[in-house]
CSV table of C-alpha atoms in Angstrom, one decimal:
chain,number,residue,atom,x,y,z
A,152,MET,CA,-60.4,2.4,-125.2
A,153,GLU,CA,-61.6,5.6,-123.4
A,154,GLU,CA,-60.3,5.9,-120.0
A,155,ILE,CA,-59.5,3.1,-118.1
A,156,ARG,CA,-61.9,2.1,-115.1
A,157,HIS,CA,-59.8,-0.9,-113.6
A,158,ALA,CA,-61.2,-3.3,-110.8
A,159,THR,CA,-59.3,-6.4,-109.3
A,160,LEU,CA,-61.3,-9.5,-108.8
A,161,ASP,CA,-59.2,-12.0,-106.5
A,162,LEU,CA,-60.8,-15.2,-106.2
A,163,SER,CA,-57.7,-16.8,-103.9
A,164,GLY,CA,-59.8,-19.1,-101.3
A,165,CYS,CA,-63.1,-19.0,-102.7
A,166,LYS,CA,-64.4,-22.4,-101.3
A,167,THR,CA,-68.2,-22.5,-102.7
A,168,LEU,CA,-70.1,-21.1,-105.7
A,169,TRP,CA,-71.9,-18.3,-103.2
A,170,ASP,CA,-68.4,-17.1,-102.2
A,171,LEU,CA,-67.1,-16.7,-105.6
A,172,HIS,CA,-70.5,-14.8,-106.5
A,173,THR,CA,-69.9,-12.8,-103.5
A,174,ARG,CA,-66.5,-11.8,-104.5
A,175,ILE,CA,-67.6,-10.8,-107.9
A,176,ARG,CA,-70.6,-8.8,-106.4
A,177,ASP,CA,-68.2,-7.0,-104.1
A,178,SER,CA,-65.2,-6.4,-106.2
A,179,LEU,CA,-67.4,-5.3,-109.3
A,180,ASP,CA,-69.4,-3.1,-107.2
A,181,PHE,CA,-72.6,-5.0,-108.6
A,182,PRO,CA,-75.9,-4.0,-107.1
A,183,ASP,CA,-77.6,-5.5,-104.3
A,184,TYR,CA,-80.3,-6.9,-106.6
A,185,TYR,CA,-77.4,-9.1,-108.1
A,186,GLY,CA,-78.7,-12.7,-108.6
A,187,LYS,CA,-75.5,-14.8,-107.7
A,188,ASN,CA,-75.7,-16.7,-110.9
A,189,TRP,CA,-74.3,-16.8,-114.6
A,190,SER,CA,-76.9,-15.2,-115.9
A,191,ALA,CA,-77.0,-12.0,-113.3
A,192,PHE,CA,-73.4,-12.0,-113.8
A,193,TRP,CA,-73.7,-11.5,-117.8
A,194,ASP,CA,-76.6,-8.9,-117.0
A,195,CYS,CA,-74.6,-7.0,-114.6
A,196,LEU,CA,-71.2,-7.0,-116.5
A,197,HIS,CA,-72.7,-6.1,-119.6
A,198,ILE,CA,-75.0,-3.5,-118.5
A,199,ASP,CA,-74.5,-2.1,-114.6
A,200,CYS,CA,-70.8,-2.6,-114.6
A,201,GLU,CA,-68.9,0.7,-114.0
A,202,TYR,CA,-65.2,-1.0,-114.9
A,203,ASN,CA,-64.0,-1.4,-118.3
A,204,PHE,CA,-61.1,-3.2,-117.4
A,205,ILE,CA,-60.8,-6.3,-114.9
A,206,THR,CA,-57.7,-7.8,-113.7
A,207,VAL,CA,-58.8,-11.3,-112.3
A,208,THR,CA,-56.4,-13.1,-109.6
A,209,GLY,CA,-56.3,-16.2,-107.8
A,210,GLU,CA,-57.9,-18.8,-110.4
A,211,SER,CA,-55.6,-21.4,-109.4
A,212,LYS,CA,-56.8,-20.9,-105.8
A,213,VAL,CA,-60.2,-21.7,-105.8
A,214,ALA,CA,-61.8,-24.7,-104.6
A,215,SER,CA,-61.1,-27.6,-107.2
A,216,ILE,CA,-65.0,-27.9,-107.5
A,217,LEU,CA,-65.4,-24.4,-108.8
A,218,GLN,CA,-63.2,-25.2,-111.8
A,219,LYS,CA,-66.2,-25.2,-114.0
A,220,ASP,CA,-67.5,-22.2,-112.9
A,221,ILE,CA,-64.5,-20.6,-113.4
A,222,GLU,CA,-64.2,-21.5,-117.0
A,223,LYS,CA,-67.9,-20.1,-117.2
A,224,MET,CA,-66.9,-16.7,-115.8
A,225,ASN,CA,-63.9,-16.5,-118.1
A,226,GLU,CA,-66.3,-17.4,-121.4
A,227,ILE,CA,-68.8,-14.6,-120.3
A,228,LEU,CA,-65.9,-11.9,-119.6
A,229,GLU,CA,-64.6,-13.2,-123.3
A,230,ARG,CA,-68.4,-12.8,-124.8
A,231,ASN,CA,-68.2,-9.2,-123.1
A,232,LYS,CA,-65.0,-8.1,-124.6
A,233,GLN,CA,-66.3,-9.2,-128.2
A,234,TYR,CA,-69.7,-7.5,-127.6
A,235,TRP,CA,-68.1,-4.1,-126.5
A,236,ARG,CA,-65.1,-4.5,-129.1
A,237,GLY,CA,-62.3,-2.3,-127.9
A,238,GLN,CA,-64.4,-0.8,-124.8
A,239,PHE,CA,-64.1,-3.3,-122.4
A,240,ASP,CA,-61.1,-5.9,-121.7
A,241,TYR,CA,-59.9,-8.2,-119.2
A,242,GLU,CA,-56.7,-10.0,-117.7
A,243,ILE,CA,-56.2,-13.4,-116.0
A,244,ILE,CA,-53.4,-13.1,-113.6
A,245,ASP,CA,-52.4,-16.2,-111.8
């Protein structure tokens, strides 16, 4: 991997899907047009993200209603990792 450009995404305390996507947008410096949905997350992560290493924390501290969304987010992170093979990575620390 080239020079590591690292971001931390702390999800602790997210209670709604809006909170979750706002935290994503702010932590990853996504543009103002980020649509706060999973398609927009893929697009921005895949195209507009300046970070090539993301640490995700606090997944166990989000509202239980968001568990499926956390799974979707992790699936997209993994898909991005597979696409960029060696140029992007992430870790989940809880």
